[in-house]
Coordinates of C-alpha atoms in Angstrom, one line a residue:
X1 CA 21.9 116.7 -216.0
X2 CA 19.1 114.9 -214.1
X3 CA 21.8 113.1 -212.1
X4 CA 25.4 112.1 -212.6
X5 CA 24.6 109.8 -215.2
X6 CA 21.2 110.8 -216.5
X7 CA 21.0 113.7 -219.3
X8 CA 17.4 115.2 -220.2
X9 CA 17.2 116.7 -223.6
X10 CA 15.7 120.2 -224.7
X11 CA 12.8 117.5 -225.9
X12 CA 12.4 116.4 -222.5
X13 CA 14.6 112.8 -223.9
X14 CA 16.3 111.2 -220.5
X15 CA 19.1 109.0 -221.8
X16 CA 22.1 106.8 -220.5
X17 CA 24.9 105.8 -221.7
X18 CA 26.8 102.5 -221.4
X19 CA 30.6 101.6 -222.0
X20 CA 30.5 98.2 -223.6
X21 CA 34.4 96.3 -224.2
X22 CA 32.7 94.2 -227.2
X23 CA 34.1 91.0 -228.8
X24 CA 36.7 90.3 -231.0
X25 CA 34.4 89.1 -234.1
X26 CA 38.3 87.9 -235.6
X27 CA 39.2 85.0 -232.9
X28 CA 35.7 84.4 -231.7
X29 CA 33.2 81.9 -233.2
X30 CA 30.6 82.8 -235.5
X31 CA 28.1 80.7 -233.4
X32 CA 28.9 83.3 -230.4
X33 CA 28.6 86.4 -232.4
X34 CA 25.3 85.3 -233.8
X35 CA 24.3 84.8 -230.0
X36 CA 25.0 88.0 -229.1
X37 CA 23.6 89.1 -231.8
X38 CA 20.2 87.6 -231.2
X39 CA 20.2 88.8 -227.8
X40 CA 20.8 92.3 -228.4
X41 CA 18.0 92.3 -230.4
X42 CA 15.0 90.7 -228.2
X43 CA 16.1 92.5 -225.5
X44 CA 15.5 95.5 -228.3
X45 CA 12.1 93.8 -229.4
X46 CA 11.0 93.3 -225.7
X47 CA 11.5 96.7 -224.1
X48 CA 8.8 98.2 -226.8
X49 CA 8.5 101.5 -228.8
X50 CA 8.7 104.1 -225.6
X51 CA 12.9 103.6 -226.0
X52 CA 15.5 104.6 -228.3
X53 CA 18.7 103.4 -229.5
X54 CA 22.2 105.0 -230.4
X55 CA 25.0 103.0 -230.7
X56 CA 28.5 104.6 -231.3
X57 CA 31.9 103.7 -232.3
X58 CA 34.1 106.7 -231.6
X59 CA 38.4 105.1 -233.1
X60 CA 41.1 106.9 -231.7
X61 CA 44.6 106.5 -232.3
X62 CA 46.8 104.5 -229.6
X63 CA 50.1 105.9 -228.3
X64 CA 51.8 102.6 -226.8
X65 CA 53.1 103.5 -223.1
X66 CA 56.2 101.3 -223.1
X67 CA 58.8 102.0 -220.7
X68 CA 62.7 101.8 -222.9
X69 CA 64.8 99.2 -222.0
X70 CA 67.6 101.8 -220.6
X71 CA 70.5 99.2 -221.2
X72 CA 73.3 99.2 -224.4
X73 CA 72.3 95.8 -225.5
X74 CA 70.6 93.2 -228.1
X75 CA 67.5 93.7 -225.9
X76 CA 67.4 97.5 -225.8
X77 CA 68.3 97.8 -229.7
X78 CA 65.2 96.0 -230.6
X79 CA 63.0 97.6 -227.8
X80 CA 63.9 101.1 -229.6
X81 CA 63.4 99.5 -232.8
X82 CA 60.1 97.8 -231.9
X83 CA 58.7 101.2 -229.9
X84 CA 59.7 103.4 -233.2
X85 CA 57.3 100.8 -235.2
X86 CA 55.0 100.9 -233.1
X87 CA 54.6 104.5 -233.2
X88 CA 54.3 104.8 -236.9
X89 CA 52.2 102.1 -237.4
X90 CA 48.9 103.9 -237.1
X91 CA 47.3 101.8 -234.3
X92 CA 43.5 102.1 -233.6
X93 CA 41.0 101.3 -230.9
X94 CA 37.5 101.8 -230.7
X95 CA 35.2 102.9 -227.9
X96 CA 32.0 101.4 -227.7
X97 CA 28.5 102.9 -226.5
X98 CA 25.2 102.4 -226.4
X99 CA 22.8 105.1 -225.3
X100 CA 19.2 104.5 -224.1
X101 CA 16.8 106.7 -224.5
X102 CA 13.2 107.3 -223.2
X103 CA 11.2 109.1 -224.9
X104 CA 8.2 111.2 -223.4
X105 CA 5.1 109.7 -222.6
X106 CA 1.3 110.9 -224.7
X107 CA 0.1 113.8 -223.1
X108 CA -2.5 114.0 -221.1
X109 CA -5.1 116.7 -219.9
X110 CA -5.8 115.2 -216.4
X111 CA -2.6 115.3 -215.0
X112 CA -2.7 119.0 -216.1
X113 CA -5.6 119.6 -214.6
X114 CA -4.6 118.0 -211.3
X115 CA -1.5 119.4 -210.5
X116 CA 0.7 122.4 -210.7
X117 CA 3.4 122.4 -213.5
X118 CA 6.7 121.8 -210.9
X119 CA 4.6 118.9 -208.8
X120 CA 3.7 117.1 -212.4
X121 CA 7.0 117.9 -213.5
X122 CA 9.4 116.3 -211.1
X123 CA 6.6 112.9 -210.2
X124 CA 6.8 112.4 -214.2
X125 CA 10.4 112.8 -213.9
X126 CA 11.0 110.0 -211.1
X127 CA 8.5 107.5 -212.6
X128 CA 10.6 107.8 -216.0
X129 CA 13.8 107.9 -214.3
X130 CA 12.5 104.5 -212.4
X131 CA 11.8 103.1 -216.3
X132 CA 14.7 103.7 -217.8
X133 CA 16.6 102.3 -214.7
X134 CA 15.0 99.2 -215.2
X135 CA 15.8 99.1 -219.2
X136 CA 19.4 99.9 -218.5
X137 CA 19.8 97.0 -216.1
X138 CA 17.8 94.9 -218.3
X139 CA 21.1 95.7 -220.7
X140 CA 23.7 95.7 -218.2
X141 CA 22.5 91.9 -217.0
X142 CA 21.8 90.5 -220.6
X143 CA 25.4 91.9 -222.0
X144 CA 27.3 90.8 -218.9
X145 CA 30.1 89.1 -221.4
X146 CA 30.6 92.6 -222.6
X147 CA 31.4 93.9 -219.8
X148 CA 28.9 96.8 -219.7
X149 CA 29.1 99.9 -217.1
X150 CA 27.4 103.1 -217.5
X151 CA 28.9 106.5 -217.3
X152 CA 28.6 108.8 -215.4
X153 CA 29.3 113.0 -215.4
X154 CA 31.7 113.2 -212.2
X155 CA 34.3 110.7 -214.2
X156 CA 34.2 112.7 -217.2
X157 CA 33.5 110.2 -219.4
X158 CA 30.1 111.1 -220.4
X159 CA 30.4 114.6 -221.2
X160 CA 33.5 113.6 -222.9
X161 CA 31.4 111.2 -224.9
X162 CA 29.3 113.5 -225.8
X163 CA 32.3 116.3 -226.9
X164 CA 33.6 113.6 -229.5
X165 CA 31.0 113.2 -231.3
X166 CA 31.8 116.9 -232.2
X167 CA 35.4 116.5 -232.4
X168 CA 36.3 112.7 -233.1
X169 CA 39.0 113.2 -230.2
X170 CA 37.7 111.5 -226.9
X171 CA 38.9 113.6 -223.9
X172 CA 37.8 113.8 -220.2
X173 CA 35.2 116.6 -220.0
X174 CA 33.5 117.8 -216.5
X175 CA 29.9 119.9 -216.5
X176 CA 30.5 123.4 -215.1
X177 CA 27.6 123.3 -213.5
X178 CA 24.6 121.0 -212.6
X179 CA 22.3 123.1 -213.9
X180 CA 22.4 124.8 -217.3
X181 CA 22.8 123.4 -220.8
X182 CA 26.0 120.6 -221.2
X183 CA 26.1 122.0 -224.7
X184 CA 28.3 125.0 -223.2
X185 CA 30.8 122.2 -222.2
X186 CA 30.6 119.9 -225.2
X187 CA 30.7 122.6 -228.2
X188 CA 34.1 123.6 -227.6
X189 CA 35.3 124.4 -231.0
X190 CA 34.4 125.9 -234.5
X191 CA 32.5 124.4 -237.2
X192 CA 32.3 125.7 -240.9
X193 CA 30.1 123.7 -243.3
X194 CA 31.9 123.8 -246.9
X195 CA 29.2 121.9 -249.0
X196 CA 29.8 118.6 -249.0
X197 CA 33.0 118.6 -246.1
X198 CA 33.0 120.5 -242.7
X199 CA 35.9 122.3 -241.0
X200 CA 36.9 122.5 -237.2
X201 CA 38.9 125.4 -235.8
X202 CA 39.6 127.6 -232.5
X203 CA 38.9 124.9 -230.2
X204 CA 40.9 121.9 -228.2
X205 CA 41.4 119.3 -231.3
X206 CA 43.3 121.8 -233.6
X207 CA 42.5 122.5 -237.6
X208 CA 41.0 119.7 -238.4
X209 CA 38.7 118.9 -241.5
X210 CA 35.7 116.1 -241.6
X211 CA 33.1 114.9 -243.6
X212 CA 29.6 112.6 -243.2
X213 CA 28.4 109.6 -245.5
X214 CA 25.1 108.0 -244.9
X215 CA 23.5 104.9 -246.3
X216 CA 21.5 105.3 -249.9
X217 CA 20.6 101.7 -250.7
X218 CA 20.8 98.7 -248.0
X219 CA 22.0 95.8 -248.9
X220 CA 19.6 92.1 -249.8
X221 CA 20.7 91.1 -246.4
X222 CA 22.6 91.5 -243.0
X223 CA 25.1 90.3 -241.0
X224 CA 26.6 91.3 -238.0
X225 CA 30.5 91.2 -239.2
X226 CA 29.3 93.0 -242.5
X227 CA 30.5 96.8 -241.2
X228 CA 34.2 95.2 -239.5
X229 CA 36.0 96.4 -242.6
X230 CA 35.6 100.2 -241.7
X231 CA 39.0 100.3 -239.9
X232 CA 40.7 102.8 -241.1
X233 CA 44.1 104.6 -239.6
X234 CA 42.1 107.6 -239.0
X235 CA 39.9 109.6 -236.3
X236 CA 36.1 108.3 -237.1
X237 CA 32.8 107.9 -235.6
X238 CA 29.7 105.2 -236.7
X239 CA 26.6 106.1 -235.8
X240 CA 23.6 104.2 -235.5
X241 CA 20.1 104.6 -234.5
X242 CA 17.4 103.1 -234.0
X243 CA 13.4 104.3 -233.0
X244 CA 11.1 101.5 -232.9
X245 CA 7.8 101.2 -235.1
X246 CA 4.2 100.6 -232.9
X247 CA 3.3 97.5 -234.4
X248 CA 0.0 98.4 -236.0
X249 CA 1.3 101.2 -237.8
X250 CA 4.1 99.3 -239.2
X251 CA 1.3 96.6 -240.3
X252 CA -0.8 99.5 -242.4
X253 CA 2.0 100.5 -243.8
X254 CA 3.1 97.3 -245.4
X255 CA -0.4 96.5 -246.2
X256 CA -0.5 99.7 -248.1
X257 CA 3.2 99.0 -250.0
X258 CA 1.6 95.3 -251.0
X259 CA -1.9 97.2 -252.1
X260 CA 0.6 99.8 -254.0
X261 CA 2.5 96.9 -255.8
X262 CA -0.6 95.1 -256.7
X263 CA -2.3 98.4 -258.4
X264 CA 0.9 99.1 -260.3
X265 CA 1.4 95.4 -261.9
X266 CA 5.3 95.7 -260.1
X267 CA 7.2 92.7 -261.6
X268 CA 9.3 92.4 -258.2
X269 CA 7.6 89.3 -256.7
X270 CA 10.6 88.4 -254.6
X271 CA 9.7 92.0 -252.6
X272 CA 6.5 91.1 -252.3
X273 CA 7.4 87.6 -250.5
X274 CA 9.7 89.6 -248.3
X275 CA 6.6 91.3 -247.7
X276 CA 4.5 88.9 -246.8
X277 CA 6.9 87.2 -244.5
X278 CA 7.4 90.6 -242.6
X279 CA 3.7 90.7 -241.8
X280 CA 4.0 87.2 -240.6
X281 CA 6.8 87.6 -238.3
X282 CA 5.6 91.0 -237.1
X283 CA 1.5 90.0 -236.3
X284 CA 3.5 86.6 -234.5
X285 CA 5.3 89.0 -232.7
X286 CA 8.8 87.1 -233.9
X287 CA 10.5 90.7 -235.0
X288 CA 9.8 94.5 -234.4
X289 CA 10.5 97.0 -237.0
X290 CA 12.1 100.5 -236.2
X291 CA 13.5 103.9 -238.2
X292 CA 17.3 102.9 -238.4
X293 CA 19.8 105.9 -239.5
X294 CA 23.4 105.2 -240.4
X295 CA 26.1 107.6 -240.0
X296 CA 29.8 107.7 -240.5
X297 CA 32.2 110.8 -240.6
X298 CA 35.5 111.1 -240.7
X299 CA 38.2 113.5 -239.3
X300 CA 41.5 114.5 -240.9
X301 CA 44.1 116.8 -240.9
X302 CA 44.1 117.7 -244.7
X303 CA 42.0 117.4 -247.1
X304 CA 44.0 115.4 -249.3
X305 CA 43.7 112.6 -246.9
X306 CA 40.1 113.4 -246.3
X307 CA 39.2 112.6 -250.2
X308 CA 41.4 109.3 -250.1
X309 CA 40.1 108.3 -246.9
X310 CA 36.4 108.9 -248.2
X311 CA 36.8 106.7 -251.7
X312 CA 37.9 103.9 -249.2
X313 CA 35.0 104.1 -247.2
X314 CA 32.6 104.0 -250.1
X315 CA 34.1 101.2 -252.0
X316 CA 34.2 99.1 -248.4
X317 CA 30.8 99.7 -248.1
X318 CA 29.8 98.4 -252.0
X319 CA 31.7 94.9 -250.9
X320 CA 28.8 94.5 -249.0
X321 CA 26.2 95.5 -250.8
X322 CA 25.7 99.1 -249.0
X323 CA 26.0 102.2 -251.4
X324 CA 27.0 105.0 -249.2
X325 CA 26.7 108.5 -250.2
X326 CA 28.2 112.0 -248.9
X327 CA 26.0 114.3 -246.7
X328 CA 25.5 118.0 -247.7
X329 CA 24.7 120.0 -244.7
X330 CA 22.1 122.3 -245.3
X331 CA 19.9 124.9 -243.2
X332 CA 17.3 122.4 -242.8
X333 CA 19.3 118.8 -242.4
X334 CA 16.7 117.7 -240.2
X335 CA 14.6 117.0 -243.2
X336 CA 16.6 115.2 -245.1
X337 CA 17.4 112.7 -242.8
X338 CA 17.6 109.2 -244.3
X339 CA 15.7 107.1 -242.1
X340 CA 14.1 103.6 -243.1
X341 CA 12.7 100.8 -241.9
X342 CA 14.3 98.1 -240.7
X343 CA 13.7 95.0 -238.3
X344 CA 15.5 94.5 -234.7
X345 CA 17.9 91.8 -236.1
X346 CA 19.1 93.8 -239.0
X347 CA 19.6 97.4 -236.5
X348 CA 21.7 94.3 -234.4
X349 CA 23.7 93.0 -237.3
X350 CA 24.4 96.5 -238.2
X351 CA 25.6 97.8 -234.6
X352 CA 27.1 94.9 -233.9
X353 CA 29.7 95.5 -230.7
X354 CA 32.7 94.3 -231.8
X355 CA 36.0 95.7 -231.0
X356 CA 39.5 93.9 -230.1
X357 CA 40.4 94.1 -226.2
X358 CA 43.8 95.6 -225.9
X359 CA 44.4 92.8 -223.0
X360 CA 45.7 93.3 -219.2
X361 CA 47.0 97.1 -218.0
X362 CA 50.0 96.7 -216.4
X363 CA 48.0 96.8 -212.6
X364 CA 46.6 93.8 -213.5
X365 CA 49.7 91.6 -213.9
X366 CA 52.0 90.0 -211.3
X367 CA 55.2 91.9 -213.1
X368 CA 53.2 95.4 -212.9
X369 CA 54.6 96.2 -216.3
X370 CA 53.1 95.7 -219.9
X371 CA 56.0 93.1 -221.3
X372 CA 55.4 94.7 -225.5
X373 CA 52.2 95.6 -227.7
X374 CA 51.4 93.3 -230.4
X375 CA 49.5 94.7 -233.1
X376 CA 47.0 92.6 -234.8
X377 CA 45.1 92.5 -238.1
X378 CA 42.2 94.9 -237.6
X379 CA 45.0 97.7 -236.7
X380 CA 44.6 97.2 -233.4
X381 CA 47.2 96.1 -230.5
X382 CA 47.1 93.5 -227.9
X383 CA 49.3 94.4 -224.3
X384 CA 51.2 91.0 -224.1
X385 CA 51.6 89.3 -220.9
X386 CA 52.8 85.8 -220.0
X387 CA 51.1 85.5 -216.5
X388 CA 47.1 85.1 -216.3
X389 CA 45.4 88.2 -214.5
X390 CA 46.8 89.2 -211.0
X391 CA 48.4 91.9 -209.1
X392 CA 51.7 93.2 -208.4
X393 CA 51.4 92.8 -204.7
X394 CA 49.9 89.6 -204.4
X395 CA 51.2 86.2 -205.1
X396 CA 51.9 85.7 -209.0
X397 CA 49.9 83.7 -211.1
X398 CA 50.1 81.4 -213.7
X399 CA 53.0 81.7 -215.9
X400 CA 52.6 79.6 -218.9
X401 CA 53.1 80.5 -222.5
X402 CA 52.8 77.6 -225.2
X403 CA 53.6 79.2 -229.0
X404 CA 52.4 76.4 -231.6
X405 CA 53.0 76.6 -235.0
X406 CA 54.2 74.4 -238.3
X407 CA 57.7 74.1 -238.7
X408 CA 59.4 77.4 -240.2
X409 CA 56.2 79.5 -239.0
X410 CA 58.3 81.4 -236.7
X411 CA 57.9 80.0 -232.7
X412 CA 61.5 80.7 -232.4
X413 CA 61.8 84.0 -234.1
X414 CA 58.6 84.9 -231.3
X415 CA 60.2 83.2 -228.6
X416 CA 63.1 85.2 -229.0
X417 CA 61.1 88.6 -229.1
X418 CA 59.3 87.7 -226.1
X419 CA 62.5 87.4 -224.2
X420 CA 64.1 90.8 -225.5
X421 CA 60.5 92.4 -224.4
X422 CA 60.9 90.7 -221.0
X423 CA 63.7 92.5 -220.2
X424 CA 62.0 95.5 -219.7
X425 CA 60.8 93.9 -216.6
X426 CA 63.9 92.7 -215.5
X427 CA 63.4 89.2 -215.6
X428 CA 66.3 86.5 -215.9
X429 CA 65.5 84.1 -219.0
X430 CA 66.6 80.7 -218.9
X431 CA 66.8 79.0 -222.3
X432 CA 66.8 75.3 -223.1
X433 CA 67.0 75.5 -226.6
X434 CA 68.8 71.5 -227.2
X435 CA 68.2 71.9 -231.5
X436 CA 69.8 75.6 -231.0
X437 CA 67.3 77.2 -232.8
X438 CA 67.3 80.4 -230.7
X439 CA 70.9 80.9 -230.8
X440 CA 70.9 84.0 -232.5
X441 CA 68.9 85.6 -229.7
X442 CA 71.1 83.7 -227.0
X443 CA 74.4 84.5 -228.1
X444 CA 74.1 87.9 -228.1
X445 CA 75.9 89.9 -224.2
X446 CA 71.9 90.5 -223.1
X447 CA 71.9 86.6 -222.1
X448 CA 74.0 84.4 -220.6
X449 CA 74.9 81.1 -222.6
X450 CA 75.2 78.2 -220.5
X451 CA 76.6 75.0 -222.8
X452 CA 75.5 72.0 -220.8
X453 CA 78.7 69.2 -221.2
X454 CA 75.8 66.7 -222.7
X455 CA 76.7 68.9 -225.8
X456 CA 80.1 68.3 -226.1
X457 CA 79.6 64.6 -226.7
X458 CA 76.7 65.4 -228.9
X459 CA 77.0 67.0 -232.3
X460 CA 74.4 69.1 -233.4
X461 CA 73.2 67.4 -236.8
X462 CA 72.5 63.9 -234.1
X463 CA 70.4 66.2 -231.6
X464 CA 67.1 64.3 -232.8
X465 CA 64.5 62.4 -230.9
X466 CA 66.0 59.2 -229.9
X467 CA 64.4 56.7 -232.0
X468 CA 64.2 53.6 -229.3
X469 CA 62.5 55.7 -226.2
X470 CA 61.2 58.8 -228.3
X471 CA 62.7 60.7 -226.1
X472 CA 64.5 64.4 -227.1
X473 CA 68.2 64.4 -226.4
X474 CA 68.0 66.9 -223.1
X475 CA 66.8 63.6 -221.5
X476 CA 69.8 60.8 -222.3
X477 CA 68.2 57.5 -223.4
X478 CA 69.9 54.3 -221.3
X479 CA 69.5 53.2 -218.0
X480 CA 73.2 53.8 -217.5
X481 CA 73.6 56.8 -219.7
X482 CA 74.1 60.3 -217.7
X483 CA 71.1 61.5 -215.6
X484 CA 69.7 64.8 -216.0
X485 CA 72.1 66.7 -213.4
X486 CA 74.1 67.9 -215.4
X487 CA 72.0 70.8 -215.5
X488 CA 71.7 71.2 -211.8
X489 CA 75.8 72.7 -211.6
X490 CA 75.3 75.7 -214.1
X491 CA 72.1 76.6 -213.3
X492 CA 72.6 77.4 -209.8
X493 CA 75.9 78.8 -210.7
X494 CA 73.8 81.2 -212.5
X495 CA 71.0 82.2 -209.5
X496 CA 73.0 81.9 -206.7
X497 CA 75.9 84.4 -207.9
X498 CA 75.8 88.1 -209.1
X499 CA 72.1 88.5 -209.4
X500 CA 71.8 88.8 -205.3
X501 CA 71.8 92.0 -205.5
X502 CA 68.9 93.0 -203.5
X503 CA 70.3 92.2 -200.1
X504 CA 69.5 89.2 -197.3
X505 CA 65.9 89.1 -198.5
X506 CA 67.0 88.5 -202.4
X507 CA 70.0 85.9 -201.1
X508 CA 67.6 83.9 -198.8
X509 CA 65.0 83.6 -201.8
X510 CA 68.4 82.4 -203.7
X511 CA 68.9 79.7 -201.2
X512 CA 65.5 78.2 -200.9
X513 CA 65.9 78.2 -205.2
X514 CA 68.9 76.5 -205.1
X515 CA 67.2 73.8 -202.4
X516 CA 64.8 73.8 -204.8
X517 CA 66.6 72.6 -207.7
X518 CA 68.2 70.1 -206.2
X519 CA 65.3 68.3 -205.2
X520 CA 64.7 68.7 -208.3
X521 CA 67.6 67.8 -210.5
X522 CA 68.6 64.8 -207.7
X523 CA 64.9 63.0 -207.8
X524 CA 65.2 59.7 -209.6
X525 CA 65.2 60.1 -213.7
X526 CA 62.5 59.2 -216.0

């Protein structure tokens, strides 16, 4: 450790990491994605060849933190219900990262001349240190929408980081000691290569068995939702890299591919357009090219799984054009890596950061609990609230929930969820419900059904929207027809009697509600 959130390599690397919340690439529009897309990679194209890139997506399970409903009723049958499918569901989220790296500067015989070894050292040290500063805030201000924040040692978080890349478990890990190797802290556990699978043992994660695939052939062309399919309901880690090209080398070497192809007679004159536009983008500075290295390993408990899991991975990867293949770890991996050339927009598309937000912690809303979890398509889950964001101990926020939807989609079926899931904060529904829709979820002893007398003199099969002022039954048509009061008696009935509980504080908040509803229900009707 440099500092608490610099790391320097055995290569003499200095690298930081940053915590990105991405986007959710399945509600947000493509023109937005692109954008962030686009601006990932200048910012990649700008900062030059002396950085490099690692971005990680590190999925871990999610264990949904409800409190029960304690009560015998409707509402606490389908909170246990609800919790038990939630458990067995197999629900995901991802963690994303991107780490910076500086690489050393050329070396040079003057400064070794000049100084002593320490003094040269530790001034080499801070002007780097100053660099990469600047690149990571060149990130942190360009990705503001992401929600960017680097990590740091004293949290935990980075050396955790770093530990599940080994393990695929994320966990809170703390350096022993400033100074000293952080591999002692990270390698924590076993690892037995078996061909073409690896084993963990004798460490914090359990038996656990795992396995690498890397890219063969790349697809004709990118885009940046083309690797959102790998969600699977399993511990796994993406991996991509990217170390950037000097310009003029790259330029030699496709001058040399387009001299190859010419010599040889190759038929494939589509590649060598795809050449010459590279050259033209690259001498007009429009792109940068860079080594990009793709990998993506799996963890599972048996190996059974680990097979099944693996022929999903490949076959998700050939629906977009990508042929992945299993690693083999040998003695000498390090030559055998898979590296190729690729331009800053495609490293972009492929490392693309999105990841569905989990929505507001229950210290962020005005109830101070999480109301349910919702899971969504990508095997993720969404932490419902009906308030906007705010704080138990300040004054609540907004409140409103509008569910929209084609007849027979299911608003009433939600609606009626919802309202079993609010119990769990306590809170008193109220339900106006004038077509009855919801009165299988009202009927039941969790609510209390209030029958308004307008109902008595209006059967069910009439309750339609009046055809002369277009108005819905709950508002009488007529000048001389009854008012809305009638709602004013049985709705205060209801919050001014048994639900003072709380003492003179809860009574007197009573009383200015019941003031407040007859202004209300008494003002002159529409």
């Amino acid at each position: 450790l440099v500092d608490d959130q610099t790391v320097r390599t055995r290569v003499n690397e200095l690298f930081r990491c940053i915590r990105l919340e991405g986007i959710n690439s399945y509600t947000t529009d493509d023109a937005y994605l692109d954008k962030v897309t686009e601006l990932f990679a200048r910012i990649v194209a700008q900062l030059g060849p002396e950085f490099s890139y690692y971005v990680h997506k590190v999925s871990k399970a999610i264990r949904p933190d409800l409190d029960p409903i304690r009560e015998d009723s409707f509402a606490g049958e389908v909170d246990r219900r609800w919790r038990a499918k939630l458990e067995t569901s197999g629900l995901r989220d991802k963690t994303l990262t991107l780490t910076v790296i500086h690489r050393p500067p050329p070396k040079s015989l003057l400064p070794f001349l000049s100084r002593s070894a320490p003094d040269r050292l530790k001034e080499e040290t801070r002007k780097r240190l100053q660099r990469l500063g600047e690149a990571v805030n060149v990130f942190l201000s360009g990705l503001t929408e992401l929600k960017p924040r680097l990590l740091s040692a004293g949290s935990g978080e980075l050396v955790g980081f770093l530990g599940a890349l080994n393990t695929g478990t994320e966990l809170p890990l703390y350096p022993a000691n400033t100074y000293g190797f952080l591999s002692f802290n990270v390698a924590n556990t076993r690892v037995t290569f078996h061909g073409d699978h690896f084993e963990l043992s004798e460490g914090v994660v359990g038996h656990r068995y795992g396995k690498s695939f890397t890219i063969g052939e790349y697809s004709e062309g990118t885009s940046c939702t083309m690797f959102d399919m790998l969600n699977l309901p399993v511990d796994m880690i993406v991996t991509q890299s990217f170390t950037p090209i000097n310009s003029n080398l790259m330029a030699g070497r496709i001058k040399r591919q387009k001299r190859q192809m010419q010599a040889s007679q190759d038929a494939a004159l589509s590649l060598m357009e795809a050449l010459d536009i590279a050259a033209d983008d690259l001498e007009a500075k429009r792109q940068s090219f860079g080594e990009h290295h793709m990998v993506v390993t799996l963890f599972c408990d048996t190996l059974e799984e680990l097979q099944t899991l693996s022929a999903e991975i490949v076959n998700a990867a050939a629906t977009e054009g990508v042929k992945m293949i299993g690693e083999r770890v040998a003695a000498k991996a390090h030559y055998l890596s898979r590296a190729s050339a690729v331009t800053n927009r495609n490293f972009a598309d492929f490392a693309a950061f999105h990841r569905t937000q989990l929505g507001k912690p229950a210290a962020l809303t005005p109830w101070g609990r999480v109301i349910t979890y919702l899971p969504t398509p990508e095997q993720s889950a969404y932490r419902f609230s009906y308030h906007e964001q705010g704080s138990p101990d300040k004054e609540p926020t907004s409140g409103h929930t509008l569910i929209m939807g084609r007849p027979g989609s299911g608003k009433s079926v939600l609606s009626a969820f919802l309202m079993t899931q609010a119990r769990r904060a306590g809170a008193r529904i109220f339900v106006f419900d004038y077509r009855l829709g919801m009165e299988m979820a009202v009927r039941p002893r969790f609510f209390t059904a209030l029958t308004s007398r307008s109902h008595r003199h209006r059967p069910i099969a009439s309750r339609k929207w009046c055809a002369r002022t277009r108005r819905p039954p709950i508002r009488p048509c007529g000048t001389g027809g009854i008012s809305h009061r009638f709602l004013c008696p049985p709705m205060m009935a209801a919050i001014c009697t048994s639900a003072c509980s709380n003492g003179p504080r809860t009574a007197a908040m009573a009383g200015s509600s019941g003031r407040a509803l007859r202004t209300l229900f008494h003002s002159k009707a529409m």
